[in-house]
Each structure stands twice: as structure tokens, then as C-alpha cells.
GROMACS .gro file of C-alpha atoms in nm:
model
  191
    1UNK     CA    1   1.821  -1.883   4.462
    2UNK     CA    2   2.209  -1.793   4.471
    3UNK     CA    3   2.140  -1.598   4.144
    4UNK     CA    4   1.831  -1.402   4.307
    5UNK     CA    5   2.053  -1.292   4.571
    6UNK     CA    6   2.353  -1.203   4.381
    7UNK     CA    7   2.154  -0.965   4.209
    8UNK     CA    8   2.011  -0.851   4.528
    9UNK     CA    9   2.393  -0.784   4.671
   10UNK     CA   10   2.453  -0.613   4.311
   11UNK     CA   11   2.163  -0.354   4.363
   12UNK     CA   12   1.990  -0.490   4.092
   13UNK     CA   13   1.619  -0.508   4.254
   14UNK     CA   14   1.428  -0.455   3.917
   15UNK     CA   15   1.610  -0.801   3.781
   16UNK     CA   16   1.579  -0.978   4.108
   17UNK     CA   17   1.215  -0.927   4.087
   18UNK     CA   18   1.222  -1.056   3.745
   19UNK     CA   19   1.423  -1.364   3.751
   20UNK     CA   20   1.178  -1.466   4.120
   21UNK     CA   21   0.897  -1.426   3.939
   22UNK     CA   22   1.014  -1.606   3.591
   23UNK     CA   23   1.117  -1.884   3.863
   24UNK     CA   24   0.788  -1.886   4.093
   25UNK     CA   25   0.568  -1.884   3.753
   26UNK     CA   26   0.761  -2.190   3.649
   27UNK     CA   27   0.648  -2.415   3.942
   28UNK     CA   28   0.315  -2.578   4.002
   29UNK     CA   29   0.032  -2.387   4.057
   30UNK     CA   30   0.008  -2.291   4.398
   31UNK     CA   31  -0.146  -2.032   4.606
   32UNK     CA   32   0.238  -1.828   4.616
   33UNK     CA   33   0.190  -1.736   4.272
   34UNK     CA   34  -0.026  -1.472   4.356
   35UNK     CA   35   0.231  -1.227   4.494
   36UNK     CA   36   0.323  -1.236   4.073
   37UNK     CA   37   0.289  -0.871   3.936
   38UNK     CA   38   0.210  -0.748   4.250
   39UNK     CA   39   0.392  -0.461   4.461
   40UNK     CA   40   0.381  -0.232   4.730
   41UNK     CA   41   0.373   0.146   4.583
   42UNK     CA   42   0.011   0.213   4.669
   43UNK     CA   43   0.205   0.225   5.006
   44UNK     CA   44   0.420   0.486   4.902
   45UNK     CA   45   0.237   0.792   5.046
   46UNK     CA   46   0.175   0.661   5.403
   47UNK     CA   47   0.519   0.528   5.398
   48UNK     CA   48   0.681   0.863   5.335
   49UNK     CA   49   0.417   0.998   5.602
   50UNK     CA   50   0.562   0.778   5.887
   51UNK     CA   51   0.928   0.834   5.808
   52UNK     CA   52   0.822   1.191   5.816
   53UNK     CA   53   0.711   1.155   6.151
   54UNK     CA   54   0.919   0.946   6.257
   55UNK     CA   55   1.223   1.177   6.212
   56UNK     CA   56   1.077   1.464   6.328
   57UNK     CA   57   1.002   1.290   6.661
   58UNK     CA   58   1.397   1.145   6.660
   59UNK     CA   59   1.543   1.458   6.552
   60UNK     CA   60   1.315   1.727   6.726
   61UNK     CA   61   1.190   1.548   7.029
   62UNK     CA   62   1.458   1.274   7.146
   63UNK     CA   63   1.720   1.484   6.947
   64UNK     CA   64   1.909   1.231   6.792
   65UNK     CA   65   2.131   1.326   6.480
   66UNK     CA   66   2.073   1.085   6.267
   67UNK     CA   67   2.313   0.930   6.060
   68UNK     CA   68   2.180   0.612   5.948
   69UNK     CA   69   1.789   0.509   5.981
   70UNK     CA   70   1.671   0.089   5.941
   71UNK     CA   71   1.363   0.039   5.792
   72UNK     CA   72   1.276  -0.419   5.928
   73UNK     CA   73   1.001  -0.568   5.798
   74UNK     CA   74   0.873  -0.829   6.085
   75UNK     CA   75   0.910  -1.231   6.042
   76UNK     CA   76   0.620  -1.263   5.808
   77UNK     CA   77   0.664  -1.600   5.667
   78UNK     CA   78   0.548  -1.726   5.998
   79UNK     CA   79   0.388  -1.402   6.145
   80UNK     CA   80   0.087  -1.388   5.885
   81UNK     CA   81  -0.189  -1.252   6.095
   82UNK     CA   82  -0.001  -0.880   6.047
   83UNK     CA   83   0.255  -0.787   5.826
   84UNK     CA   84   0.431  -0.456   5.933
   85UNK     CA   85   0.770  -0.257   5.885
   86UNK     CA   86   0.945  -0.091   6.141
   87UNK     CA   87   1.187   0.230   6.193
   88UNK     CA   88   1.479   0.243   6.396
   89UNK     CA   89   1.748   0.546   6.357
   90UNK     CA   90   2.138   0.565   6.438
   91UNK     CA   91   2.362   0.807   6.511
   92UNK     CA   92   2.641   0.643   6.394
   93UNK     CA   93   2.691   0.423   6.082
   94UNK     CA   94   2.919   0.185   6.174
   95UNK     CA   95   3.121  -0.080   5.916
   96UNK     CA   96   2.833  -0.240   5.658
   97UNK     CA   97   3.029  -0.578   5.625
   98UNK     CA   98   2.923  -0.643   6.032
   99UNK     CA   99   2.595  -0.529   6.073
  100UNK     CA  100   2.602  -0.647   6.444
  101UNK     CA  101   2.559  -0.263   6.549
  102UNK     CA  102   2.216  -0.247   6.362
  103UNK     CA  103   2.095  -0.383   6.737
  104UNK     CA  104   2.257  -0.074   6.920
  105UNK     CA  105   1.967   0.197   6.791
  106UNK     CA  106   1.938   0.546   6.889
  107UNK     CA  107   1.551   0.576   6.795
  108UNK     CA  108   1.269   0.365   6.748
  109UNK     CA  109   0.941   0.418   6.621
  110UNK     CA  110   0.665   0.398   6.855
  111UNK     CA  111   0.444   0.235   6.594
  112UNK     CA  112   0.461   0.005   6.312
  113UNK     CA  113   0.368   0.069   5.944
  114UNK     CA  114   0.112  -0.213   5.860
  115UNK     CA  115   0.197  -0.330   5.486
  116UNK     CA  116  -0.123  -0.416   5.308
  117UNK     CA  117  -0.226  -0.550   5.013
  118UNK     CA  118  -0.089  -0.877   5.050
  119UNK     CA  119  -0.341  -1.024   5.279
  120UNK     CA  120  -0.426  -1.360   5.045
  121UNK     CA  121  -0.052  -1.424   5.082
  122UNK     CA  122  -0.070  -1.383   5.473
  123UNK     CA  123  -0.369  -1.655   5.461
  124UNK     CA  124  -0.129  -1.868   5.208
  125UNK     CA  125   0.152  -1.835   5.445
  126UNK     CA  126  -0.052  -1.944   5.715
  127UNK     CA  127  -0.214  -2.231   5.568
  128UNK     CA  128   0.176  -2.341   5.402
  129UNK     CA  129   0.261  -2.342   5.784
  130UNK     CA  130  -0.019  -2.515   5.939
  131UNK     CA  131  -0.080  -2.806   5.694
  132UNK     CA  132   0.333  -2.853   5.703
  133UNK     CA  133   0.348  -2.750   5.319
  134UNK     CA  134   0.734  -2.729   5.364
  135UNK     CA  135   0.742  -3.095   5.395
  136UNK     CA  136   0.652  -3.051   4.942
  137UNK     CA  137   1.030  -2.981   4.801
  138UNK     CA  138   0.767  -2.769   4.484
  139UNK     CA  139   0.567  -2.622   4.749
  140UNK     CA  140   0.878  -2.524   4.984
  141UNK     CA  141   1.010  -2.389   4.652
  142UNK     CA  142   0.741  -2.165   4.592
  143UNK     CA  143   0.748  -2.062   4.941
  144UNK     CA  144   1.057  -1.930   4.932
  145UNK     CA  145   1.066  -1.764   4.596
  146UNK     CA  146   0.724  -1.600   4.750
  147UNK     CA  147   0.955  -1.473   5.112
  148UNK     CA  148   1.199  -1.343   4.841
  149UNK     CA  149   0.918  -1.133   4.612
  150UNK     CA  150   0.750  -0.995   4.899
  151UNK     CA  151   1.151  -0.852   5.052
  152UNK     CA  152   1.185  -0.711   4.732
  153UNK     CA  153   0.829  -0.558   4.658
  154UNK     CA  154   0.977  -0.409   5.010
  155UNK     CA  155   1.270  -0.281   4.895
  156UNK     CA  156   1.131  -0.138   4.597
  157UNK     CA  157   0.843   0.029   4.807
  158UNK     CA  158   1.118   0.170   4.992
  159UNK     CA  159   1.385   0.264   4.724
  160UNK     CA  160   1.055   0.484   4.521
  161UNK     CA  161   1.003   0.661   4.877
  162UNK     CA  162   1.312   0.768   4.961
  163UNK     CA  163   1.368   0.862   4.573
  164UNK     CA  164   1.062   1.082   4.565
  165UNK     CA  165   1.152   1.256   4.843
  166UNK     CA  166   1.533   1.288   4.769
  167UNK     CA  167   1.575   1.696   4.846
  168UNK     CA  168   1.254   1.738   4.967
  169UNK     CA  169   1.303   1.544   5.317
  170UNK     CA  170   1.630   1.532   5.505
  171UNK     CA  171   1.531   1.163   5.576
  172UNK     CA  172   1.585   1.084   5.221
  173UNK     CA  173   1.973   1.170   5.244
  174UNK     CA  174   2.069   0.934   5.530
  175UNK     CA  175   2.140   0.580   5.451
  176UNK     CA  176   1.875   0.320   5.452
  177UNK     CA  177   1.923  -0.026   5.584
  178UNK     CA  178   1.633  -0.229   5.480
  179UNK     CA  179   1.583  -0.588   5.550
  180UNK     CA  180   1.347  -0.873   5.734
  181UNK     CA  181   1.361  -1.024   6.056
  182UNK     CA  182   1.555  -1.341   5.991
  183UNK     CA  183   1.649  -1.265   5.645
  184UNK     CA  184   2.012  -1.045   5.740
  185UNK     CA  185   2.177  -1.177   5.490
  186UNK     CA  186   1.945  -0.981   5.263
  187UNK     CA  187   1.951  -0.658   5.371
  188UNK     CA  188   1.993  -0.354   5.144
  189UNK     CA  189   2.132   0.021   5.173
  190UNK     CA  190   1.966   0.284   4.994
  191UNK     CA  191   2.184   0.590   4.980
   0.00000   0.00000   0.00000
């Protein structure tokens, strides 16, 4: 897993995916496996649509400048009924080593972004959880190789967005944190 998330740390999201998925395909059949060769970009219109409005509300409305915007995808390993992301802006961007002031917002979106297209892997997730599939060291494995496809599916979602609108939305120039509730040690700046 340290190898996963070195690459992660590197910026190198495209390999990450890769070596999870060489990993997760290696283990015993299980129900995780189906998050292999999947992704997010069918999201990628709706997702630019909510940062869209989402800014213009911080900017225009609650004028905040924004210097910094967080993009949190809920606990989903153990919130499976509803997988969702979740926008919160800054207007400062404070030292990335301590990202303590991540908690100290400006602007938060009144809604959440609901993330679908995994749905089977909700169901797996809550089936892994209610039959205590953790207590299986191969199962537990796939489990978290799964947690660490589906961040990265998210960051990739997110890295196409803001790269497709790169001059074209003034969202697309301010940092992106992007990470998962209870996964901080994985989170991710897109500049």
C-alpha cells in the first residue's frame, strides 16, 4: 500500500490507479473487483456545473475571494447508502504540510454532488461491513485497495474538470485540495 501512496504524494494518479488495480486483480475474487476499469468522468459535466455554481454563489453572493477551494468526498467505506463530494472555499491558503486550517472555511456549498455509478460497490461496502468481512486479512485487502481506487477515480474525476476548464472558469486557477473524510493523509492539490 506504501507504494500506492507514494505515488499518490508524487502526483502520479495515472500509475497509482494502475499498480491498485494490478494489486486488487491479484486477490481472490471478490465483489471489490468490480470498481476495476471503472471511473468517474461521466461525472465530469455536472461536476464542473456545481463548482460553477458554487463559486458564483461564494464569490458573488457571500463575496468571498477565494484563494483556495476543497473538494471532500464523504466517509464512504462505511457511509454506502450515498456517496457524495462536497465544496468548501478559503480565502487564505495557509502552509500545505499542516492542513489543520482546511477546518477554518470561508464557503460551503449548500448541497452535495452525489457521485454515481458506483452503486454495486456501495452494496459491497455495505455487505463487507455488516457480515464483518474485515475480520478476512484477503477480503480486508481487497477492501482497502477498493477505498484507494474509488479516492483516485475521485481525483482523476476532479483533475479532468478542473483541466477542461483551465482558462475558461476562474475556479480552475485556484488550488484544489481534494481528499476523503478520514483518509487526510491522502489528500491531493490540483493547481
Amino acid at each position: 500500500m506504501q507504494q500506492i501512496e507514494d505515488l499518490i504524494h508524487s502526483g502520479q494518479i495515472k500509475a497509482a490507479i494502475r499498480e491498485a488495480e494490478a494489486k486488487l486483480g491479484q486477490l481472490p475474487a471478490s465483489d471489490f473487483q468490480s470498481v476495476i476499469g471503472k471511473d468517474l468522468l461521466h461525472l465530469q459535466a455536472s461536476l464542473t456545473a456545481y463548482f460553477n455554481y458554487f463559486y458564483a454563489v461564494a464569490t458573488e453572493e457571500e463575496e468571498v475571494d477565494v484563494k483556495a477551494l476543497y473538494l471532500e468526498m464523504n466517509s464512504f467505506s462505511t457511509q454506502y447508502d450515498r456517496w457524495f463530494l462536497h465544496l468548501l472555499a478559503y480565502e487564505s491558503l495557509m502552509n500545505r504540510a499542516n492542513l489543520e486550517w482546511l477546518a477554518d472555511f470561508s464557503a460551503e456549498a449548500e448541497k452535495t454532488f452525489t457521485i454515481t455509478g458506483f452503486e454495486s460497490l456501495q452494496q459491497t461496502n455495505k455487505q463487507y461491513m455488516q457480515t464483518e468481512g474485515y475480520r478476512n486479512d484477503q477480503l480486508r485487502e481487497a477492501c482497502e485497495l477498493h477505498e484507494y481506487l474509488v479516492i483516485l477515480r475521485m481525483y482523476e474525476l476532479a483533475m479532468q474538470t478542473i483541466s477542461a476548464n483551465k482558462g475558461k472558469a476562474a475556479w480552475a486557477d485556484v488550488p484544489l485540495f481534494i481528499g476523503a473524510h478520514d483518509y487526510e493523509d491522502l489528500i491531493f492539490v490540483v493547481q
